Structures are given as structure tokens and as C-alpha cells.
């Protein structure tokens, strides 16, 4: 199917836990306001549902302050799902909590058992899977993932997440078969050669973490230049408030697993 890397029948999200105030953050600019975080999260889920997708919202996990960022716990492909091994010690258990949920959708669920890998470092495009090395994703994890997805015919390309950037997808997103949105600092590495690249607006690096979800591009609100650039390229944009998730270095991709299980 054309568009398999951005057309999805399903998504999984997780409610914001009260413990999210203790979530990991590179720079402490204060704890997220839970009421605002939950309101933004509800808007996000509603936007995904507006495309016709079936969105499962799991209950909050109080034991995992970063549990709302479900993307890091798994990699969902058409043929099967990979349960990851998050490199942040406080997040390791999130993957095991996600596994039974994935088993409800997929016959084939496999586990990364060596090294570390977080879903935020994995960009699935129509032609390949890009994986960024980062403080959370190491060479052993990438080798394990390479072996696991080879059974479904996927090729992996290893790229570098810019220094000081949490995840590869903190700085980029897929917009369609041939187009990515990327920060100029990431695009400068040459990792998107062969793709059409739309740059985030000046001073708007925090706008790079968007998702193409069916006919929509869901992006954090408040980034007019980037929104304009995406719209000028012909996409339909839905801005969603992200002020509270951003305090924990989270964005649009982190808040869901998106997939269309085969069969
Ligand atoms: C963390 O540091 O792990 C969380 N506070 C943020 C995770 C964001 N996830 C993502 O970019 N995929």
C-alpha cells in the first residue's frame, strides 16, 4: 500500500499520570501543569480520531512518570511489533507494560533483549527505517533491531542524532513518501539525501517533532513559521497545545504508537 508509513488504522496513547510532574527533562523549567497536559492530550487524541483511526487510550501508569510517551516503548510495523528496551533506567519497565497491549493487535511481537533502543530514535519511511544513535539508543540495540526487523524485509540505516538532542525524531518527522520536516542542524548532516526536506522556521527547532497521521499533519501550536512552511507545501495542519509535554522534552510523535496491523 502506498503511504504505509503515514496512513494508519490504529493508534495507542496513554493517559497522563499524576506522576508526570516527576518526568525526565534535560533542563528543568518547572513541572508540567497536569490539568493543561491532560486537556492537550485529550485534544491530541481527538485529532487522531477525527481521521477515522481507532485510538486506544490506556490507563495512566503511576509507576512510570514518562509513561505517557508511549512511542518509546515499541516500534510498530505492518507485519509485527518490536518491544523496545529504553535506555533511560526509569523507563525500562514501560516496554514490558506495552507488550500485552501489542499482543492484542499483532500475532508477531518480538523483543529487543540486548542493548538499548527507544522508539523516538526510529523514523520509519516508505523505503527504509532510519535509526539515530543517541544517549538512549546504542549500537547493540540497533544491531538487535536490525536482526529483528530483517525477518519482515526491512533495511535499517544508522544515522546520528545531533549532540544534546534527546531523540532523532526530536528534530525530524516524515511528511509523505518523499518528504521530511527537519531542523536545519539535522538536515545539515546529510542524512536525508534523496528526500525532499522542509526546514523548521528560524528559532523553531521545537516544531520539528510533528506527525503525519492519515490526511493531517499534527504539530505543536505556537510555531507560525513552520506551520506556514508545511501548509505552503500543501499539507493540512492541526496544531495541538504542547506546552506541558515540552517541559519533559516530549512532542507529537512521543504521545502515540501509530500502526496498521496486517491481516
Ligand atoms: C524522556 O526524557 O524520556 C521523556 N521525558 C520524553 C520522551 C519523549 N519521547 C520521544 O521523543 N519519543
PDB file of C-alpha atoms and ligand atoms in Angstrom:
ATOM      1  CA  UNK A   1       0.000   0.000   0.000  1.00  0.00           C
ATOM      2  CA  UNK A   2       1.284   3.450  -0.845  1.00  0.00           C
ATOM      3  CA  UNK A   3       1.565   5.647   2.226  1.00  0.00           C
ATOM      4  CA  UNK A   4       2.053   2.771   4.656  1.00  0.00           C
ATOM      5  CA  UNK A   5       4.490   4.920   6.619  1.00  0.00           C
ATOM      6  CA  UNK A   6       1.875   7.567   7.402  1.00  0.00           C
ATOM      7  CA  UNK A   7      -1.581   6.047   6.805  1.00  0.00           C
ATOM      8  CA  UNK A   8      -2.752   4.261   9.918  1.00  0.00           C
ATOM      9  CA  UNK A   9      -5.877   2.460  11.041  1.00  0.00           C
ATOM     10  CA  UNK A  10      -4.847   2.422  14.717  1.00  0.00           C
ATOM     11  CA  UNK A  11      -3.061   4.374  17.416  1.00  0.00           C
ATOM     12  CA  UNK A  12      -2.271   3.706  21.064  1.00  0.00           C
ATOM     13  CA  UNK A  13      -1.957   6.521  23.617  1.00  0.00           C
ATOM     14  CA  UNK A  14      -1.747   6.525  27.402  1.00  0.00           C
ATOM     15  CA  UNK A  15      -3.429   8.877  29.870  1.00  0.00           C
ATOM     16  CA  UNK A  16      -1.212  11.431  31.642  1.00  0.00           C
ATOM     17  CA  UNK A  17      -0.294  10.140  35.121  1.00  0.00           C
ATOM     18  CA  UNK A  18      -0.162  12.381  38.193  1.00  0.00           C
ATOM     19  CA  UNK A  19       3.481  11.271  38.444  1.00  0.00           C
ATOM     20  CA  UNK A  20       4.191  13.039  35.118  1.00  0.00           C
ATOM     21  CA  UNK A  21       5.275  16.000  37.254  1.00  0.00           C
ATOM     22  CA  UNK A  22       8.371  13.864  38.009  1.00  0.00           C
ATOM     23  CA  UNK A  23       9.077  13.077  34.339  1.00  0.00           C
ATOM     24  CA  UNK A  24      12.593  13.217  32.946  1.00  0.00           C
ATOM     25  CA  UNK A  25      13.759  16.510  31.475  1.00  0.00           C
ATOM     26  CA  UNK A  26      17.064  17.785  30.134  1.00  0.00           C
ATOM     27  CA  UNK A  27      16.530  21.257  31.571  1.00  0.00           C
ATOM     28  CA  UNK A  28      14.213  21.904  34.483  1.00  0.00           C
ATOM     29  CA  UNK A  29      11.851  24.755  33.615  1.00  0.00           C
ATOM     30  CA  UNK A  30       9.246  23.551  36.099  1.00  0.00           C
ATOM     31  CA  UNK A  31       6.867  20.634  36.369  1.00  0.00           C
ATOM     32  CA  UNK A  32       4.069  20.277  33.826  1.00  0.00           C
ATOM     33  CA  UNK A  33       0.642  21.533  34.843  1.00  0.00           C
ATOM     34  CA  UNK A  34      -1.421  18.345  34.911  1.00  0.00           C
ATOM     35  CA  UNK A  35      -4.760  19.911  34.004  1.00  0.00           C
ATOM     36  CA  UNK A  36      -3.270  21.598  30.930  1.00  0.00           C
ATOM     37  CA  UNK A  37      -1.306  18.474  29.981  1.00  0.00           C
ATOM     38  CA  UNK A  38      -4.471  16.357  30.176  1.00  0.00           C
ATOM     39  CA  UNK A  39      -6.517  18.878  28.186  1.00  0.00           C
ATOM     40  CA  UNK A  40      -3.861  18.979  25.443  1.00  0.00           C
ATOM     41  CA  UNK A  41      -3.656  15.190  25.478  1.00  0.00           C
ATOM     42  CA  UNK A  42      -7.430  14.926  25.024  1.00  0.00           C
ATOM     43  CA  UNK A  43      -7.212  17.327  22.050  1.00  0.00           C
ATOM     44  CA  UNK A  44      -4.430  15.209  20.570  1.00  0.00           C
ATOM     45  CA  UNK A  45      -6.471  12.017  20.864  1.00  0.00           C
ATOM     46  CA  UNK A  46      -9.497  13.773  19.330  1.00  0.00           C
ATOM     47  CA  UNK A  47      -7.423  14.924  16.338  1.00  0.00           C
ATOM     48  CA  UNK A  48      -6.159  11.379  15.726  1.00  0.00           C
ATOM     49  CA  UNK A  49      -9.720  10.036  15.988  1.00  0.00           C
ATOM     50  CA  UNK A  50     -11.003  12.694  13.566  1.00  0.00           C
ATOM     51  CA  UNK A  51      -9.116  10.892  10.786  1.00  0.00           C
ATOM     52  CA  UNK A  52     -11.200   7.755  11.333  1.00  0.00           C
ATOM     53  CA  UNK A  53      -8.477   5.819  13.149  1.00  0.00           C
ATOM     54  CA  UNK A  54      -9.260   3.589  16.123  1.00  0.00           C
ATOM     55  CA  UNK A  55      -7.398   5.121  19.062  1.00  0.00           C
ATOM     56  CA  UNK A  56      -6.888   3.054  22.215  1.00  0.00           C
ATOM     57  CA  UNK A  57      -6.201   5.179  25.288  1.00  0.00           C
ATOM     58  CA  UNK A  58      -4.535   3.102  28.004  1.00  0.00           C
ATOM     59  CA  UNK A  59      -4.851   3.967  31.695  1.00  0.00           C
ATOM     60  CA  UNK A  60      -2.087   6.074  33.250  1.00  0.00           C
ATOM     61  CA  UNK A  61       0.870   4.229  34.764  1.00  0.00           C
ATOM     62  CA  UNK A  62       1.714   5.990  38.024  1.00  0.00           C
ATOM     63  CA  UNK A  63       4.912   3.949  38.456  1.00  0.00           C
ATOM     64  CA  UNK A  64       6.270   5.434  35.217  1.00  0.00           C
ATOM     65  CA  UNK A  65       6.330   9.254  35.159  1.00  0.00           C
ATOM     66  CA  UNK A  66       7.185   9.239  31.434  1.00  0.00           C
ATOM     67  CA  UNK A  67       4.656   6.537  30.539  1.00  0.00           C
ATOM     68  CA  UNK A  68       2.516   8.965  28.511  1.00  0.00           C
ATOM     69  CA  UNK A  69       5.309   8.998  25.917  1.00  0.00           C
ATOM     70  CA  UNK A  70       4.275   5.587  24.580  1.00  0.00           C
ATOM     71  CA  UNK A  71       6.234   5.889  21.357  1.00  0.00           C
ATOM     72  CA  UNK A  72       9.483   4.986  23.082  1.00  0.00           C
ATOM     73  CA  UNK A  73       8.268   1.576  24.281  1.00  0.00           C
ATOM     74  CA  UNK A  74       7.683  -0.047  20.887  1.00  0.00           C
ATOM     75  CA  UNK A  75       8.194   0.072  17.154  1.00  0.00           C
ATOM     76  CA  UNK A  76       5.026  -0.830  15.264  1.00  0.00           C
ATOM     77  CA  UNK A  77       5.308  -2.063  11.689  1.00  0.00           C
ATOM     78  CA  UNK A  78       2.648  -3.596   9.469  1.00  0.00           C
ATOM     79  CA  UNK A  79       3.985  -7.122   9.886  1.00  0.00           C
ATOM     80  CA  UNK A  80       4.682  -7.078  13.600  1.00  0.00           C
ATOM     81  CA  UNK A  81       5.702  -5.044  16.617  1.00  0.00           C
ATOM     82  CA  UNK A  82       9.026  -4.724  18.396  1.00  0.00           C
ATOM     83  CA  UNK A  83       9.033  -4.171  22.155  1.00  0.00           C
ATOM     84  CA  UNK A  84      11.986  -1.840  22.753  1.00  0.00           C
ATOM     85  CA  UNK A  85      14.479  -1.552  25.582  1.00  0.00           C
ATOM     86  CA  UNK A  86      14.517   2.104  26.723  1.00  0.00           C
ATOM     87  CA  UNK A  87      17.938   3.485  27.622  1.00  0.00           C
ATOM     88  CA  UNK A  88      16.563   5.584  30.484  1.00  0.00           C
ATOM     89  CA  UNK A  89      16.590   3.263  33.542  1.00  0.00           C
ATOM     90  CA  UNK A  90      13.353   4.748  34.900  1.00  0.00           C
ATOM     91  CA  UNK A  91      11.627   3.890  31.609  1.00  0.00           C
ATOM     92  CA  UNK A  92      12.775   0.290  31.109  1.00  0.00           C
ATOM     93  CA  UNK A  93       9.597  -1.201  32.592  1.00  0.00           C
ATOM     94  CA  UNK A  94       7.333   0.744  30.209  1.00  0.00           C
ATOM     95  CA  UNK A  95       8.188  -1.667  27.409  1.00  0.00           C
ATOM     96  CA  UNK A  96       7.015  -4.727  29.341  1.00  0.00           C
ATOM     97  CA  UNK A  97       3.784  -2.912  30.178  1.00  0.00           C
ATOM     98  CA  UNK A  98       3.168  -2.249  26.472  1.00  0.00           C
ATOM     99  CA  UNK A  99       3.853  -5.824  25.292  1.00  0.00           C
ATOM    100  CA  UNK A 100       0.485  -7.381  26.223  1.00  0.00           C
ATOM    101  CA  UNK A 101      -1.314  -4.465  24.581  1.00  0.00           C
ATOM    102  CA  UNK A 102       0.578  -5.063  21.339  1.00  0.00           C
ATOM    103  CA  UNK A 103      -0.193  -8.765  21.535  1.00  0.00           C
ATOM    104  CA  UNK A 104      -3.865  -7.804  21.298  1.00  0.00           C
ATOM    105  CA  UNK A 105      -3.237  -6.292  17.865  1.00  0.00           C
ATOM    106  CA  UNK A 106      -0.406  -8.367  16.421  1.00  0.00           C
ATOM    107  CA  UNK A 107       0.381 -12.055  16.036  1.00  0.00           C
ATOM    108  CA  UNK A 108       4.053 -11.296  15.794  1.00  0.00           C
ATOM    109  CA  UNK A 109       5.520  -9.375  18.754  1.00  0.00           C
ATOM    110  CA  UNK A 110       9.284  -9.560  19.276  1.00  0.00           C
ATOM    111  CA  UNK A 111      11.519  -8.079  21.968  1.00  0.00           C
ATOM    112  CA  UNK A 112      14.819  -6.206  21.958  1.00  0.00           C
ATOM    113  CA  UNK A 113      16.749  -8.194  24.540  1.00  0.00           C
ATOM    114  CA  UNK A 114      20.236  -6.728  24.081  1.00  0.00           C
ATOM    115  CA  UNK A 115      21.352  -3.122  24.153  1.00  0.00           C
ATOM    116  CA  UNK A 116      19.062  -0.121  24.277  1.00  0.00           C
ATOM    117  CA  UNK A 117      16.673   1.434  21.839  1.00  0.00           C
ATOM    118  CA  UNK A 118      13.862   3.970  22.220  1.00  0.00           C
ATOM    119  CA  UNK A 119      11.136   4.437  19.612  1.00  0.00           C
ATOM    120  CA  UNK A 120      11.828   8.176  19.442  1.00  0.00           C
ATOM    121  CA  UNK A 121      15.070   7.355  17.649  1.00  0.00           C
ATOM    122  CA  UNK A 122      13.335   5.374  14.914  1.00  0.00           C
ATOM    123  CA  UNK A 123      11.884   7.001  11.792  1.00  0.00           C
ATOM    124  CA  UNK A 124      10.026   4.616   9.506  1.00  0.00           C
ATOM    125  CA  UNK A 125       9.766   5.908   5.950  1.00  0.00           C
ATOM    126  CA  UNK A 126       8.281   4.296   2.877  1.00  0.00           C
ATOM    127  CA  UNK A 127      11.653   2.911   1.773  1.00  0.00           C
ATOM    128  CA  UNK A 128      13.741   2.337   4.919  1.00  0.00           C
ATOM    129  CA  UNK A 129      13.999   2.595   8.683  1.00  0.00           C
ATOM    130  CA  UNK A 130      16.332   5.297   9.976  1.00  0.00           C
ATOM    131  CA  UNK A 131      17.693   4.839  13.494  1.00  0.00           C
ATOM    132  CA  UNK A 132      19.564   7.582  15.303  1.00  0.00           C
ATOM    133  CA  UNK A 133      22.227   6.782  17.837  1.00  0.00           C
ATOM    134  CA  UNK A 134      21.583   8.844  20.953  1.00  0.00           C
ATOM    135  CA  UNK A 135      22.073   8.806  24.706  1.00  0.00           C
ATOM    136  CA  UNK A 136      19.099   6.371  24.752  1.00  0.00           C
ATOM    137  CA  UNK A 137      19.862   4.155  21.734  1.00  0.00           C
ATOM    138  CA  UNK A 138      23.152   2.306  21.402  1.00  0.00           C
ATOM    139  CA  UNK A 139      24.948   0.201  18.802  1.00  0.00           C
ATOM    140  CA  UNK A 140      23.970  -3.111  20.437  1.00  0.00           C
ATOM    141  CA  UNK A 141      20.305  -2.092  20.478  1.00  0.00           C
ATOM    142  CA  UNK A 142      20.492  -1.089  16.831  1.00  0.00           C
ATOM    143  CA  UNK A 143      22.176  -4.402  15.883  1.00  0.00           C
ATOM    144  CA  UNK A 144      19.421  -6.263  17.713  1.00  0.00           C
ATOM    145  CA  UNK A 145      16.702  -4.251  15.978  1.00  0.00           C
ATOM    146  CA  UNK A 146      18.357  -4.831  12.599  1.00  0.00           C
ATOM    147  CA  UNK A 147      18.188  -8.581  13.169  1.00  0.00           C
ATOM    148  CA  UNK A 148      14.607  -8.470  14.421  1.00  0.00           C
ATOM    149  CA  UNK A 149      13.128  -6.486  11.515  1.00  0.00           C
ATOM    150  CA  UNK A 150      15.108  -8.320   8.825  1.00  0.00           C
ATOM    151  CA  UNK A 151      12.524 -11.119   9.086  1.00  0.00           C
ATOM    152  CA  UNK A 152       9.934  -8.682   7.722  1.00  0.00           C
ATOM    153  CA  UNK A 153      12.227  -7.461   4.949  1.00  0.00           C
ATOM    154  CA  UNK A 154      13.190  -4.073   6.403  1.00  0.00           C
ATOM    155  CA  UNK A 155      16.579  -2.417   5.905  1.00  0.00           C
ATOM    156  CA  UNK A 156      17.925  -0.140   8.625  1.00  0.00           C
ATOM    157  CA  UNK A 157      20.124   2.911   8.143  1.00  0.00           C
ATOM    158  CA  UNK A 158      22.027   4.222  11.141  1.00  0.00           C
ATOM    159  CA  UNK A 159      22.220   7.993  11.468  1.00  0.00           C
ATOM    160  CA  UNK A 160      23.361  10.354  14.202  1.00  0.00           C
ATOM    161  CA  UNK A 161      21.089  12.304  16.491  1.00  0.00           C
ATOM    162  CA  UNK A 162      22.645  15.794  16.918  1.00  0.00           C
ATOM    163  CA  UNK A 163      24.541  16.216  20.209  1.00  0.00           C
ATOM    164  CA  UNK A 164      22.346  17.413  23.045  1.00  0.00           C
ATOM    165  CA  UNK A 165      19.147  16.383  21.224  1.00  0.00           C
ATOM    166  CA  UNK A 166      17.098  13.753  23.066  1.00  0.00           C
ATOM    167  CA  UNK A 167      15.912  11.610  20.154  1.00  0.00           C
ATOM    168  CA  UNK A 168      16.438  11.522  16.392  1.00  0.00           C
ATOM    169  CA  UNK A 169      12.759  12.396  15.889  1.00  0.00           C
ATOM    170  CA  UNK A 170      13.016  15.339  18.278  1.00  0.00           C
ATOM    171  CA  UNK A 171      14.482  17.000  15.184  1.00  0.00           C
ATOM    172  CA  UNK A 172      12.566  15.483  12.271  1.00  0.00           C
ATOM    173  CA  UNK A 173       9.348  13.906  11.023  1.00  0.00           C
ATOM    174  CA  UNK A 174       8.065  12.131   7.957  1.00  0.00           C
ATOM    175  CA  UNK A 175       5.512  14.111   5.926  1.00  0.00           C
ATOM    176  CA  UNK A 176       4.993  11.717   2.998  1.00  0.00           C
ATOM    177  CA  UNK A 177       6.787   9.133   0.827  1.00  0.00           C
ATOM    178  CA  UNK A 178       9.485  11.568  -0.188  1.00  0.00           C
ATOM    179  CA  UNK A 179       9.273  14.477   2.236  1.00  0.00           C
ATOM    180  CA  UNK A 180      10.574  15.083   5.733  1.00  0.00           C
ATOM    181  CA  UNK A 181      10.385  18.053   8.075  1.00  0.00           C
ATOM    182  CA  UNK A 182      13.748  18.615   9.769  1.00  0.00           C
ATOM    183  CA  UNK A 183      15.683  21.183  11.733  1.00  0.00           C
ATOM    184  CA  UNK A 184      18.443  22.792   9.686  1.00  0.00           C
ATOM    185  CA  UNK A 185      21.018  21.361  12.162  1.00  0.00           C
ATOM    186  CA  UNK A 186      19.883  17.787  11.471  1.00  0.00           C
ATOM    187  CA  UNK A 187      19.374  18.239   7.736  1.00  0.00           C
ATOM    188  CA  UNK A 188      22.949  19.612   7.523  1.00  0.00           C
ATOM    189  CA  UNK A 189      24.247  16.161   8.456  1.00  0.00           C
ATOM    190  CA  UNK A 190      23.123  14.938   5.018  1.00  0.00           C
ATOM    191  CA  UNK A 191      21.064  12.100   6.463  1.00  0.00           C
ATOM    192  CA  UNK A 192      18.059  12.996   4.283  1.00  0.00           C
ATOM    193  CA  UNK A 193      19.812  12.888   0.952  1.00  0.00           C
ATOM    194  CA  UNK A 194      17.267  11.644  -1.589  1.00  0.00           C
ATOM    195  CA  UNK A 195      14.315  13.091   0.351  1.00  0.00           C
ATOM    196  CA  UNK A 196      12.656  16.457  -0.090  1.00  0.00           C
ATOM    197  CA  UNK A 197      13.356  18.406   3.104  1.00  0.00           C
ATOM    198  CA  UNK A 198      11.204  21.167   4.584  1.00  0.00           C
ATOM    199  CA  UNK A 199      13.080  23.077   7.283  1.00  0.00           C
ATOM    200  CA  UNK A 200      11.601  24.228  10.552  1.00  0.00           C
ATOM    201  CA  UNK A 201      11.367  28.014  10.774  1.00  0.00           C
ATOM    202  CA  UNK A 202      14.144  30.082  12.278  1.00  0.00           C
ATOM    203  CA  UNK A 203      14.289  29.581  16.038  1.00  0.00           C
ATOM    204  CA  UNK A 204      11.574  26.920  15.828  1.00  0.00           C
ATOM    205  CA  UNK A 205      13.577  23.718  16.298  1.00  0.00           C
ATOM    206  CA  UNK A 206      10.967  22.618  18.832  1.00  0.00           C
ATOM    207  CA  UNK A 207       8.436  22.396  15.985  1.00  0.00           C
ATOM    208  CA  UNK A 208      10.211  19.521  14.203  1.00  0.00           C
ATOM    209  CA  UNK A 209       8.505  16.760  16.157  1.00  0.00           C
ATOM    210  CA  UNK A 210       5.228  16.559  14.236  1.00  0.00           C
ATOM    211  CA  UNK A 211       3.367  13.534  12.918  1.00  0.00           C
ATOM    212  CA  UNK A 212       1.825  12.870   9.559  1.00  0.00           C
ATOM    213  CA  UNK A 213      -1.277  10.887  10.503  1.00  0.00           C
ATOM    214  CA  UNK A 214      -3.528   9.999   7.589  1.00  0.00           C
ATOM    215  CA  UNK A 215      -4.514  13.274   5.891  1.00  0.00           C
ATOM    216  CA  UNK A 216      -3.286  15.505   8.715  1.00  0.00           C
ATOM    217  CA  UNK A 217      -0.009  16.886   9.965  1.00  0.00           C
ATOM    218  CA  UNK A 218      -0.378  17.212  13.738  1.00  0.00           C
ATOM    219  CA  UNK A 219       2.057  19.773  15.114  1.00  0.00           C
ATOM    220  CA  UNK A 220       2.686  21.663  18.357  1.00  0.00           C
ATOM    221  CA  UNK A 221       0.910  25.014  18.366  1.00  0.00           C
ATOM    222  CA  UNK A 222       2.822  28.284  18.535  1.00  0.00           C
ATOM    223  CA  UNK A 223       5.247  27.829  15.644  1.00  0.00           C
ATOM    224  CA  UNK A 224       3.839  30.077  12.929  1.00  0.00           C
ATOM    225  CA  UNK A 225       6.808  29.980  10.550  1.00  0.00           C
ATOM    226  CA  UNK A 226       6.989  26.199  10.494  1.00  0.00           C
ATOM    227  CA  UNK A 227       3.226  25.853  10.207  1.00  0.00           C
ATOM    228  CA  UNK A 228       3.277  28.221   7.254  1.00  0.00           C
ATOM    229  CA  UNK A 229       6.040  26.234   5.541  1.00  0.00           C
ATOM    230  CA  UNK A 230       4.149  22.952   5.977  1.00  0.00           C
ATOM    231  CA  UNK A 231       0.886  24.475   4.752  1.00  0.00           C
ATOM    232  CA  UNK A 232       2.608  26.126   1.800  1.00  0.00           C
ATOM    233  CA  UNK A 233       3.722  22.637   0.740  1.00  0.00           C
ATOM    234  CA  UNK A 234       0.061  21.603   0.599  1.00  0.00           C
ATOM    235  CA  UNK A 235      -0.476  19.715   3.869  1.00  0.00           C
ATOM    236  CA  UNK A 236      -3.434  20.131   6.198  1.00  0.00           C
ATOM    237  CA  UNK A 237      -2.123  21.097   9.633  1.00  0.00           C
ATOM    238  CA  UNK A 238      -3.796  20.596  13.009  1.00  0.00           C
ATOM    239  CA  UNK A 239      -1.929  22.434  15.790  1.00  0.00           C
ATOM    240  CA  UNK A 240      -2.248  20.950  19.297  1.00  0.00           C
ATOM    241  CA  UNK A 241      -1.046  22.549  22.544  1.00  0.00           C
ATOM    242  CA  UNK A 242       2.229  21.011  23.680  1.00  0.00           C
ATOM    243  CA  UNK A 243       3.477  23.416  26.368  1.00  0.00           C
ATOM    244  CA  UNK A 244       3.381  20.836  29.183  1.00  0.00           C
ATOM    245  CA  UNK A 245       4.768  17.801  27.307  1.00  0.00           C
ATOM    246  CA  UNK A 246       7.524  20.104  26.046  1.00  0.00           C
ATOM    247  CA  UNK A 247       8.655  20.688  29.661  1.00  0.00           C
ATOM    248  CA  UNK A 248       9.511  16.958  29.600  1.00  0.00           C
ATOM    249  CA  UNK A 249      11.086  17.120  26.124  1.00  0.00           C
ATOM    250  CA  UNK A 250       8.042  15.440  24.589  1.00  0.00           C
ATOM    251  CA  UNK A 251       6.241  16.254  21.356  1.00  0.00           C
ATOM    252  CA  UNK A 252       3.649  14.975  18.923  1.00  0.00           C
ATOM    253  CA  UNK A 253       5.293  11.694  17.947  1.00  0.00           C
ATOM    254  CA  UNK A 254       6.066  10.658  21.539  1.00  0.00           C
ATOM    255  CA  UNK A 255       2.396  10.623  22.526  1.00  0.00           C
ATOM    256  CA  UNK A 256       1.269   7.732  20.301  1.00  0.00           C
ATOM    257  CA  UNK A 257       2.127   4.482  18.623  1.00  0.00           C
ATOM    258  CA  UNK A 258       0.683   4.569  15.110  1.00  0.00           C
ATOM    259  CA  UNK A 259       0.129   1.456  13.035  1.00  0.00           C
ATOM    260  CA  UNK A 260      -1.967  -0.628  10.688  1.00  0.00           C
ATOM    261  CA  UNK A 261      -1.539  -4.250  11.640  1.00  0.00           C
ATOM    262  CA  UNK A 262      -1.641  -6.509   8.603  1.00  0.00           C
ATOM    263  CA  UNK A 263      -4.384  -9.116   8.333  1.00  0.00           C
TER     264      UNK A 263
HETATM  265  C1  LIG B   1      12.160  11.279  28.339  1.00  0.00           C
HETATM  266  O1  LIG B   1      13.124  12.003  28.627  1.00  0.00           O
HETATM  267  O2  LIG B   1      12.297  10.100  28.067  1.00  0.00           O
HETATM  268  C2  LIG B   1      10.780  11.888  28.332  1.00  0.00           C
HETATM  269  N1  LIG B   1      10.716  12.916  29.305  1.00  0.00           N
HETATM  270  C3  LIG B   1      10.437  12.433  26.966  1.00  0.00           C
HETATM  271  C4  LIG B   1      10.304  11.377  25.920  1.00  0.00           C
HETATM  272  C5  LIG B   1       9.984  11.915  24.587  1.00  0.00           C
HETATM  273  N2  LIG B   1       9.777  10.878  23.647  1.00  0.00           N
HETATM  274  C6  LIG B   1      10.036  10.950  22.368  1.00  0.00           C
HETATM  275  O3  LIG B   1      10.616  11.927  21.890  1.00  0.00           O
HETATM  276  N3  LIG B   1       9.752   9.899  21.604  1.00  0.00           N
END
